[in-house]
Coordinates of C-alpha atoms and ligand atoms in Angstrom, one line a residue:
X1 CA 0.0 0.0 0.0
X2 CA 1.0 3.1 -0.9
X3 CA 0.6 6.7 1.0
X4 CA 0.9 10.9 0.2
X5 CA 3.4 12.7 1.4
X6 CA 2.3 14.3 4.1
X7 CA 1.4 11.1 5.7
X8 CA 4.6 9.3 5.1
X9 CA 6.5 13.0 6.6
X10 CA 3.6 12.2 9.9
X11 CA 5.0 8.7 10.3
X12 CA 8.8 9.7 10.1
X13 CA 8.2 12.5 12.3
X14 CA 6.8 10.8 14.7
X15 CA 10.3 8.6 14.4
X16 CA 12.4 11.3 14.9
X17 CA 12.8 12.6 11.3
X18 CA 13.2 15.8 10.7
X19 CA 10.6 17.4 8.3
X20 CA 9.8 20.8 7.6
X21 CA 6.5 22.3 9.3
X22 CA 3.2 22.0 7.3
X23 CA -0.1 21.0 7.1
X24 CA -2.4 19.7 4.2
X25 CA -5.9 21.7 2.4
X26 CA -8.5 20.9 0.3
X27 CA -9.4 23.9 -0.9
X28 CA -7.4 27.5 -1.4
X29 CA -9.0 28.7 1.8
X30 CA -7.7 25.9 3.9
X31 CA -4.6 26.4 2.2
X32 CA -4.3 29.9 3.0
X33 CA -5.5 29.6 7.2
X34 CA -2.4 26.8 7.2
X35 CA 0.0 29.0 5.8
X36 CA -1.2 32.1 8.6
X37 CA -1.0 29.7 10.9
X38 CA 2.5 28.7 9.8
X39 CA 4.1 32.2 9.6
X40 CA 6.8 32.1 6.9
X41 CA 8.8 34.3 4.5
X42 CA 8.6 31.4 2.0
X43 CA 6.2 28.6 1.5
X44 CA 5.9 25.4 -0.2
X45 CA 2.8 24.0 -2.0
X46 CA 2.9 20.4 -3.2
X47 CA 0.3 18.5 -4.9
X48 CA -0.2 15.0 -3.2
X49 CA -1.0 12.3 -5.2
X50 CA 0.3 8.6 -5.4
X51 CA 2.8 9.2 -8.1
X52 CA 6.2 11.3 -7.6
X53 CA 7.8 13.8 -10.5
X54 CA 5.7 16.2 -9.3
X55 CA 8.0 18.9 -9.4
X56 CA 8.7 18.4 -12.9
X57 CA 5.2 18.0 -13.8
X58 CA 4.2 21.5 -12.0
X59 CA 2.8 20.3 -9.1
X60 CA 5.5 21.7 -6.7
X61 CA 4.9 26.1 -6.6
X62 CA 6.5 27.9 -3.9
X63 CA 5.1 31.3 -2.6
X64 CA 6.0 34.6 -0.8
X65 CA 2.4 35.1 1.5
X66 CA -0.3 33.4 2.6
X67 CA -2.5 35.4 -0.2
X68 CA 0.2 34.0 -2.8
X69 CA -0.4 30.3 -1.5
X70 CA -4.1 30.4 -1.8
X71 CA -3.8 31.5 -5.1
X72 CA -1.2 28.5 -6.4
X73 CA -3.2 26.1 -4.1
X74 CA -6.3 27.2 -6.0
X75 CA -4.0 26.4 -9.3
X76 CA -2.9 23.6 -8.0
X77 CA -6.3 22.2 -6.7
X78 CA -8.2 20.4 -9.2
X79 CA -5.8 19.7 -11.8
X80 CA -4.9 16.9 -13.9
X81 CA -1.6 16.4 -13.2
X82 CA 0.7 14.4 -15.5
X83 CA 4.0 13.6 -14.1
X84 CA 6.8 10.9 -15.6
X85 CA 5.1 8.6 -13.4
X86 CA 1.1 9.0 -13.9
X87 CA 0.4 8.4 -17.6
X88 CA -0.7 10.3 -20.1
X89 CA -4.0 10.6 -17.9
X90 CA -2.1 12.2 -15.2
X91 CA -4.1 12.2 -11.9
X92 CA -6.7 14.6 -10.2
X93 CA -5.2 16.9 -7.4
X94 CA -7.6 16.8 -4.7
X95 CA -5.1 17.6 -1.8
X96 CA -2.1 19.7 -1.0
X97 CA 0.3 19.8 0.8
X98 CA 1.5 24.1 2.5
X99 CA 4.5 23.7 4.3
X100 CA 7.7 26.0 5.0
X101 CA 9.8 26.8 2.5
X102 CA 13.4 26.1 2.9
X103 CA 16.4 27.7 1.1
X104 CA 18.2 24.6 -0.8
X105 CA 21.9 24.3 -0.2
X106 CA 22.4 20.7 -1.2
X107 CA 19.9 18.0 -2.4
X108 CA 20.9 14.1 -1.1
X109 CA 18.6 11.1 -1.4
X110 CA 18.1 8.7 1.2
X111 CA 16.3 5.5 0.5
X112 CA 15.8 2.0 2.0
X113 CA 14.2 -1.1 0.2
X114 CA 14.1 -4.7 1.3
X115 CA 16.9 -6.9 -0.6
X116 CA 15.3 -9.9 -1.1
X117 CA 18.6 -11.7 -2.0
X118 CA 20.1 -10.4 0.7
X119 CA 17.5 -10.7 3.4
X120 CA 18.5 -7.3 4.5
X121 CA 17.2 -3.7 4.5
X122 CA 19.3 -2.1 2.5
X123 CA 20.2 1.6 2.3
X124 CA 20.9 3.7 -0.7
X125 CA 22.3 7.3 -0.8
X126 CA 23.8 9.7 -3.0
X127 CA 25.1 13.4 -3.1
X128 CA 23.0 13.5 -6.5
X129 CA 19.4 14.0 -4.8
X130 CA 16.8 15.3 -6.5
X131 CA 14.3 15.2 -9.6
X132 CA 16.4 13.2 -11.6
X133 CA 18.1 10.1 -9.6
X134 CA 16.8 7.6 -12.0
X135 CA 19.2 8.9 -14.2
X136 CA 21.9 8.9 -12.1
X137 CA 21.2 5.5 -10.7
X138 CA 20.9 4.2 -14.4
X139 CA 23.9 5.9 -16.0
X140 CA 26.3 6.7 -12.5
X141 CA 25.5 4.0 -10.5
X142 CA 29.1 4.6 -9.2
X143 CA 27.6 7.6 -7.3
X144 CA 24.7 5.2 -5.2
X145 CA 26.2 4.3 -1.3
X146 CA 24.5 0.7 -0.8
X147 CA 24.8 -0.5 3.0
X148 CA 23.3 -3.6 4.0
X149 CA 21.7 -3.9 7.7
X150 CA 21.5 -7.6 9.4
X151 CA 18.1 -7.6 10.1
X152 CA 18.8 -9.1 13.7
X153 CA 21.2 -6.4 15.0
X154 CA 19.5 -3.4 13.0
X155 CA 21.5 -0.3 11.9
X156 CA 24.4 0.4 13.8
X157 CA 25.6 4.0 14.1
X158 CA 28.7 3.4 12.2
X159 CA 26.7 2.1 9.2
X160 CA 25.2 5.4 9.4
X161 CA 27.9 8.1 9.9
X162 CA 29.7 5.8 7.1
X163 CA 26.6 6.9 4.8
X164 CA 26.7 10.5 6.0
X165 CA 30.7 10.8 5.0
X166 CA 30.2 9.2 1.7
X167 CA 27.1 11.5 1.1
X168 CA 29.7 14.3 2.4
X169 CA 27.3 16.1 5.0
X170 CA 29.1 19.4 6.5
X171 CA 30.2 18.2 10.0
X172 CA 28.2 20.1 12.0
X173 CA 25.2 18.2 11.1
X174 CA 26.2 15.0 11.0
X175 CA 25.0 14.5 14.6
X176 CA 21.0 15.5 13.0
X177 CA 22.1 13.5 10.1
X178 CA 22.7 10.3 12.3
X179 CA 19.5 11.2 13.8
X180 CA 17.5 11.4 10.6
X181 CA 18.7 8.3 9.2
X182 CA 18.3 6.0 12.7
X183 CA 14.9 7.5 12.6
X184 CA 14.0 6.3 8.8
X185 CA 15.1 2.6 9.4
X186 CA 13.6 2.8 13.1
X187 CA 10.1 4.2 10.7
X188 CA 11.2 1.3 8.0
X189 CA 10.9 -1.8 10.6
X190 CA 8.6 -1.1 12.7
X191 CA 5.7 0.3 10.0
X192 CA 6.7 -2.8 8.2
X193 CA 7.7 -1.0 4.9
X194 CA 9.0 -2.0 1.3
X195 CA 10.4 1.2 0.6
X196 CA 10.8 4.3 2.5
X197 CA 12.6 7.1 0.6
X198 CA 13.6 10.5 1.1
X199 CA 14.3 12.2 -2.0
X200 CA 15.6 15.5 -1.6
X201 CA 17.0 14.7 1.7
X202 CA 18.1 18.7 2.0
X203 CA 20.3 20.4 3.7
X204 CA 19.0 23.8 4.1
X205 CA 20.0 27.2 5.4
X206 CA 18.3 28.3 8.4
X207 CA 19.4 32.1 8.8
X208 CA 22.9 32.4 9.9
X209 CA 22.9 28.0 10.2
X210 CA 22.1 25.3 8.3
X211 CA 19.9 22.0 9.0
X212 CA 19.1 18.8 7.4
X213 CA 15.6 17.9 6.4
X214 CA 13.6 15.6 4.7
X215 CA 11.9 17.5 2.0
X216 CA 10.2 14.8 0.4
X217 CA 9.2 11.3 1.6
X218 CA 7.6 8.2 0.2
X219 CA 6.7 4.8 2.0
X220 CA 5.2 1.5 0.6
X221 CA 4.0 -0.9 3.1
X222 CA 3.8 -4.7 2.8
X223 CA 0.0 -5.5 2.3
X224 CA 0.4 -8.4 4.4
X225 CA 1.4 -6.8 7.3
X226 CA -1.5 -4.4 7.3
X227 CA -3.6 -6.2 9.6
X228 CA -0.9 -4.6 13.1
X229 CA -0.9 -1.3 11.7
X230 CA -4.6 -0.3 11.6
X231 CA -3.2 3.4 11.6
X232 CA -1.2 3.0 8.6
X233 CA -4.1 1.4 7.1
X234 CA -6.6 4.0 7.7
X235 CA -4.2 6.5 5.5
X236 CA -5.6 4.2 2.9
X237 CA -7.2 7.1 -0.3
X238 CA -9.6 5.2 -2.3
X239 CA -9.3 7.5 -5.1
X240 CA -5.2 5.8 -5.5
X241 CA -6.0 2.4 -5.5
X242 CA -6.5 1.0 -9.1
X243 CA -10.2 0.5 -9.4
X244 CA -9.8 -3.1 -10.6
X245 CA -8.0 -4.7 -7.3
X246 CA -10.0 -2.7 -4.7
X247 CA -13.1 -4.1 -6.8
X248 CA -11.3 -7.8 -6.3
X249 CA -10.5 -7.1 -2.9
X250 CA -14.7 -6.9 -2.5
X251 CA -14.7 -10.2 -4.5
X252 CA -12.7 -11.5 -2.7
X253 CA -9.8 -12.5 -5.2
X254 CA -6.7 -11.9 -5.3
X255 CA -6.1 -9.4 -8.4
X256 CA -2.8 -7.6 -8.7
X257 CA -3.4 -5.4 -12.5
X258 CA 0.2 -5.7 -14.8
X259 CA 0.8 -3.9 -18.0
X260 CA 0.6 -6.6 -20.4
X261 CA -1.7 -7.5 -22.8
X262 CA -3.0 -11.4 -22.1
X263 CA -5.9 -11.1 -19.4
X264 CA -5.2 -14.4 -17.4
X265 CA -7.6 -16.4 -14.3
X266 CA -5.8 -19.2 -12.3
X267 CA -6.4 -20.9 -9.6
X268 CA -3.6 -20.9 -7.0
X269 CA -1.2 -18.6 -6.7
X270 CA 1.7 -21.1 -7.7
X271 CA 0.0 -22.0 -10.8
X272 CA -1.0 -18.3 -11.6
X273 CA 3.1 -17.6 -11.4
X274 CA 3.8 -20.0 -13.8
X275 CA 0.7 -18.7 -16.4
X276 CA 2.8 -15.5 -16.6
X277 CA 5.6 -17.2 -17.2
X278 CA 4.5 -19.3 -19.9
X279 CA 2.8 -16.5 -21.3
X280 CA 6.1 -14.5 -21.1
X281 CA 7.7 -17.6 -22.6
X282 CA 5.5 -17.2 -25.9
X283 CA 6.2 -13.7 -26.2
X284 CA 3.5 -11.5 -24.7
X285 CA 2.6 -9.9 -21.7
X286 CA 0.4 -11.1 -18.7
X287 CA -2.1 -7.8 -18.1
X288 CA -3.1 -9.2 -14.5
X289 CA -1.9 -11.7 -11.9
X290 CA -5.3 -13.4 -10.7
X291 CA -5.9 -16.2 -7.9
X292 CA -9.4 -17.4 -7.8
X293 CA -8.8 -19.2 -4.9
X294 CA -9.2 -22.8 -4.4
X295 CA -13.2 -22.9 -3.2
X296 CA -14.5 -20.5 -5.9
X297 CA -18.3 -20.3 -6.6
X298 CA -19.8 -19.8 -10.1
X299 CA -21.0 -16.5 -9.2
X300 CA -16.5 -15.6 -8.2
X301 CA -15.9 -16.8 -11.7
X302 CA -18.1 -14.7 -13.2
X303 CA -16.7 -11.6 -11.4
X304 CA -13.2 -12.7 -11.8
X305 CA -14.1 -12.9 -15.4
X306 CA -15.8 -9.2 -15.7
X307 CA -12.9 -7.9 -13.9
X308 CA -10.6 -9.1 -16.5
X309 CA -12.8 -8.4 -19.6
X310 CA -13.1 -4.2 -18.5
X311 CA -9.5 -3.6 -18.7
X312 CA -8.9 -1.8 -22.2
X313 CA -5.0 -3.4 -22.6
X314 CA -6.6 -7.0 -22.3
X315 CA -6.4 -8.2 -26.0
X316 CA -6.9 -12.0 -25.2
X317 CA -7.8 -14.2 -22.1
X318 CA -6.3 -17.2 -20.6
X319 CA -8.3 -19.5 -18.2
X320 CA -6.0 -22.6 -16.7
X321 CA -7.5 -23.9 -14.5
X322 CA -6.5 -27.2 -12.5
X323 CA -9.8 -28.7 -10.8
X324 CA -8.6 -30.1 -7.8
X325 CA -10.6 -28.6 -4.4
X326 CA -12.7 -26.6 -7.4
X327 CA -14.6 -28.5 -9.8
X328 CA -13.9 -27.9 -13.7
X329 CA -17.9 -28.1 -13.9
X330 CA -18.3 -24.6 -11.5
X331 CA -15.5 -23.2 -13.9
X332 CA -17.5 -23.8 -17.0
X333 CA -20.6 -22.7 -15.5
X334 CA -19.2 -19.7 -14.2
X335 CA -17.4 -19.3 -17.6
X336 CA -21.0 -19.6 -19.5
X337 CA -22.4 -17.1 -16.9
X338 CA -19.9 -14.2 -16.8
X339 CA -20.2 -14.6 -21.3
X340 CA -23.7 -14.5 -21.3
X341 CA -23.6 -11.3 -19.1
X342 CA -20.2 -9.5 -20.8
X343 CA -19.7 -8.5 -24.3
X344 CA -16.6 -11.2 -24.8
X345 CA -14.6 -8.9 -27.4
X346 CA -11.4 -11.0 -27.1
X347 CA -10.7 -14.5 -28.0
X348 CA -10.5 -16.4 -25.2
X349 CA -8.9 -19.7 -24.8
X350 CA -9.4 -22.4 -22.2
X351 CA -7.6 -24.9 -20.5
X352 CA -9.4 -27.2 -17.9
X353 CA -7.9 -30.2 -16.0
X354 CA -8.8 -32.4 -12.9
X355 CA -11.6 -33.1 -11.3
X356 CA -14.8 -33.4 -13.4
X357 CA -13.1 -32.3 -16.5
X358 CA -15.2 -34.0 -18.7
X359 CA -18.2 -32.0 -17.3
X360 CA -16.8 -28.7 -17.7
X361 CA -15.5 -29.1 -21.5
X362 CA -18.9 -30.3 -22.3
X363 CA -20.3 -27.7 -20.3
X364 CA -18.4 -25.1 -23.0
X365 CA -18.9 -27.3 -26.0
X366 CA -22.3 -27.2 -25.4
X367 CA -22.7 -23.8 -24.7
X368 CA -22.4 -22.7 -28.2
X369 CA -19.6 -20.3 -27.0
X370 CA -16.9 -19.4 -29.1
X371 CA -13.9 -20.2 -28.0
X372 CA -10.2 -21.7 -28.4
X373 CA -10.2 -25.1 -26.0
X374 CA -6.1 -26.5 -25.5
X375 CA -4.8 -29.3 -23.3
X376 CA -1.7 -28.3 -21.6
X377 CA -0.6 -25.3 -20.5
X378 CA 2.0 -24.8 -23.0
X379 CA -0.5 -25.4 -25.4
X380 CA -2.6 -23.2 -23.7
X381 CA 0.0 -20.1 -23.7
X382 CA 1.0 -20.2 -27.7
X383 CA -2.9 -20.4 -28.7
X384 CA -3.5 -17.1 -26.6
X385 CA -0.3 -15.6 -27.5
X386 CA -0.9 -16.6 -31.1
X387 CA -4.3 -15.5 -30.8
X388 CA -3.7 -11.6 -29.7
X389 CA -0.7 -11.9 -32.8
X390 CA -3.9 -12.2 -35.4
X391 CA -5.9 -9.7 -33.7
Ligands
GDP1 P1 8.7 15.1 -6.6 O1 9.1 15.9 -7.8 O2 7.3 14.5 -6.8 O3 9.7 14.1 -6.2 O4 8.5 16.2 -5.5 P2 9.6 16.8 -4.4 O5 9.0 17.0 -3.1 O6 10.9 16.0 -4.4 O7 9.9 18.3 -5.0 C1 10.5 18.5 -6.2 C2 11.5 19.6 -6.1 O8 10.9 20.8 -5.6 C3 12.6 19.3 -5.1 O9 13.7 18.6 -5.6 C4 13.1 20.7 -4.7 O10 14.0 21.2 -5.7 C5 11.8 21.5 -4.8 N1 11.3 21.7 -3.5 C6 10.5 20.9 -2.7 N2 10.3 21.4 -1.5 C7 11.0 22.6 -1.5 C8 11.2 23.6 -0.4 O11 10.8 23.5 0.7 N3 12.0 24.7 -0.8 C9 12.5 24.8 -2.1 N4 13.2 25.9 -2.4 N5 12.3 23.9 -3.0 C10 11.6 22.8 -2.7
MN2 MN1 11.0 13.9 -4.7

């Protein structure tokens, strides 16, 4: 699960992290009373939505006065914005985020991800902060710190000041700096998060001195640990989620939506993996990870199969099922059912095995429908891939 900004700053403040003052509006009004309330020479207003190149998109204004930051929030407010990350779409602005502006000195990132390899957290950082560190990662990877942290003794101060002199942090802060970075992993662990990034990490000037602050902050958190944090899953926005999985999640399926073209439903996860990678064997492009789970009723077929039928990308669909707990006969039905309801616009091929298979392929023979039956799952993956190939 994913958060804005000015939830993920809440979170690491509450660990310690510095992050400049600020509060969030819906509307230019609300925007205005926060930035009074702050009391500022500069200010900051930042578009919060699930998707980060904001600042290159225009969604990051700064202002002089609180009259100044109504009127950008009011700009801001309501807008489509399209950033690197959103899509030609781009995404509707319906909060914002007025904080303190900061004089920039330096921009760092700061980020931490879960090395699966490893079995660590690991921690990246580099001098080169910033819009652009997907460039720098991709053409100067030279320039990314990586420390690893054993997961059962945790990050050890030297790990961190070893960080802070590679990201070259003037000396006087790197007492904050150890701080800052302490508080992202103790925020990492104990939210139970994928990623947590900081990106500028800044350090600013403060009148005569200077400080370190995170000016930006993202967090992902691992689904399956949502059920402890009940707070972290309350800063769920509904308007973020893709409309697909949170319908799935009602369904009760288990729907993750890809990019590819080939619309697939499986039962069992372990199975489902290995659709995608048939699929990706024969040259195409899953467009959705789908479990149906192993006691599904005709009536969770049939939405499964609606789901996957109103994304635009899907071009084909695959059904492989292996009737083992489920019954190739409530497959068919709910195959039948979901057709008769849904214009089927793609080709769709089928693969049934296991228990009452007979049933279910005469269950689809009989019905009339058209479409492409294969035995085995290789089988299975050409004549879909094949199929989308003479679309
Ligand atoms: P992103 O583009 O979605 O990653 O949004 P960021 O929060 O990283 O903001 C983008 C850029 O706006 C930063 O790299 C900064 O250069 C600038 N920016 C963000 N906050 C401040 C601030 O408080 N003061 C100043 N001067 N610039 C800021
Ligand atoms: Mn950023």
């Amino acid at each position: 699960m994913n958060v804005h900004e000015f939830q993920a700053k809440g979170i690491l403040e509450s660990h310690g992290v510095n992050v400049p003052r600020g509060g969030v509006a819906e509307t230019p009004e609300e925007a205005e009373l926060i930035a009074q309330e702050l009391g500022s020479d500069l200010f900051v207003i930042k578009a919060q939505i699930h998707a980060g190149g904001r600042g290159k998109g225009g969604g990051v204004k700064l202002a002089k006065n609180p009259k100044e930051v109504r009127t950008q929030a009011g700009s801001i407010l309501g807008m489509q914005l399209v950033t690197p990350q959103t899509g030609t779409g781009g995404k509707l602005v319906r909060k914002v985020l007025v904080a303190e502006a900061s004089e920039i000195e330096n921009e760092l990132y700061l980020g931490m991800v879960i090395d699966r390899e490893s079995s660590c957290v690991t921690i990246m950082a580099s001098e080169e902060g910033g819009v652009d560190i997907e460039t720098v990662a991709s053409e100067t990877p030279e320039k990314i710190i990586k420390e690893s942290v054993d997961p059962a003794v945790g990050l050890q101060a030297f790990q961190a000041r070893k960080i802070i002199f590679g990201l070259n942090v003037p000396i006087d802060l790197v007492g904050a700096a150890t701080r800052l970075i302490m508080g992202l992993y103790d925020a990492f662990v104990k939210s139970d998060c994928s990623l947590a990034e900081i990106n500028p990490l800044a350090i600013v000037k403060n009148g005569d001195e200077h400080d370190i602050v995170a000016l930006d902050a993202k967090m992902n958190f691992d689904d399956n640990a949502l059920p402890r944090h009940k707070d972290i899953e309350a800063m769920r926005d509904q308007h973020e989620e893709d409309s697909r999985e949170l319908e799935a999640k009602q369904h009760g399926l288990s729907y993750i939506s890809l990019d590819g073209t080939i619309g697939c439903m499986v039962n069992g996860a372990g199975l489902a993996m290995s659709t995608m990678d048939m699929i990706k064997l024969y040259g195409a492009e899953p467009a959705n990870f789908l479990d149906v789970g192993g006691s599904a009723t005709t009536e969770a077929v049939a939405n499964a199969f609606r789901l996957i039928l109103s994304d635009e990308k899907v071009e084909a669909v695959l059904v492989n099922i292996f009737g083992g707990i489920m019954q190739c006969d409530v497959i068919a039905n709910g195959i039948i059912e979901a057709v008769n309801q849904v214009d089927l616009h793609v080709p769709l091929v089928v693969r049934l095995e296991g228990t009452n298979v007979e049933l279910g392929r005469k269950l689809l023979s009989d019905s009339g429908l058209d479409l492409i039956t294969a035995n085995g799952l290789a089988e299975a993956a050409e004549k879909v891939v094949s199929a989308t190939e003479n679309n």
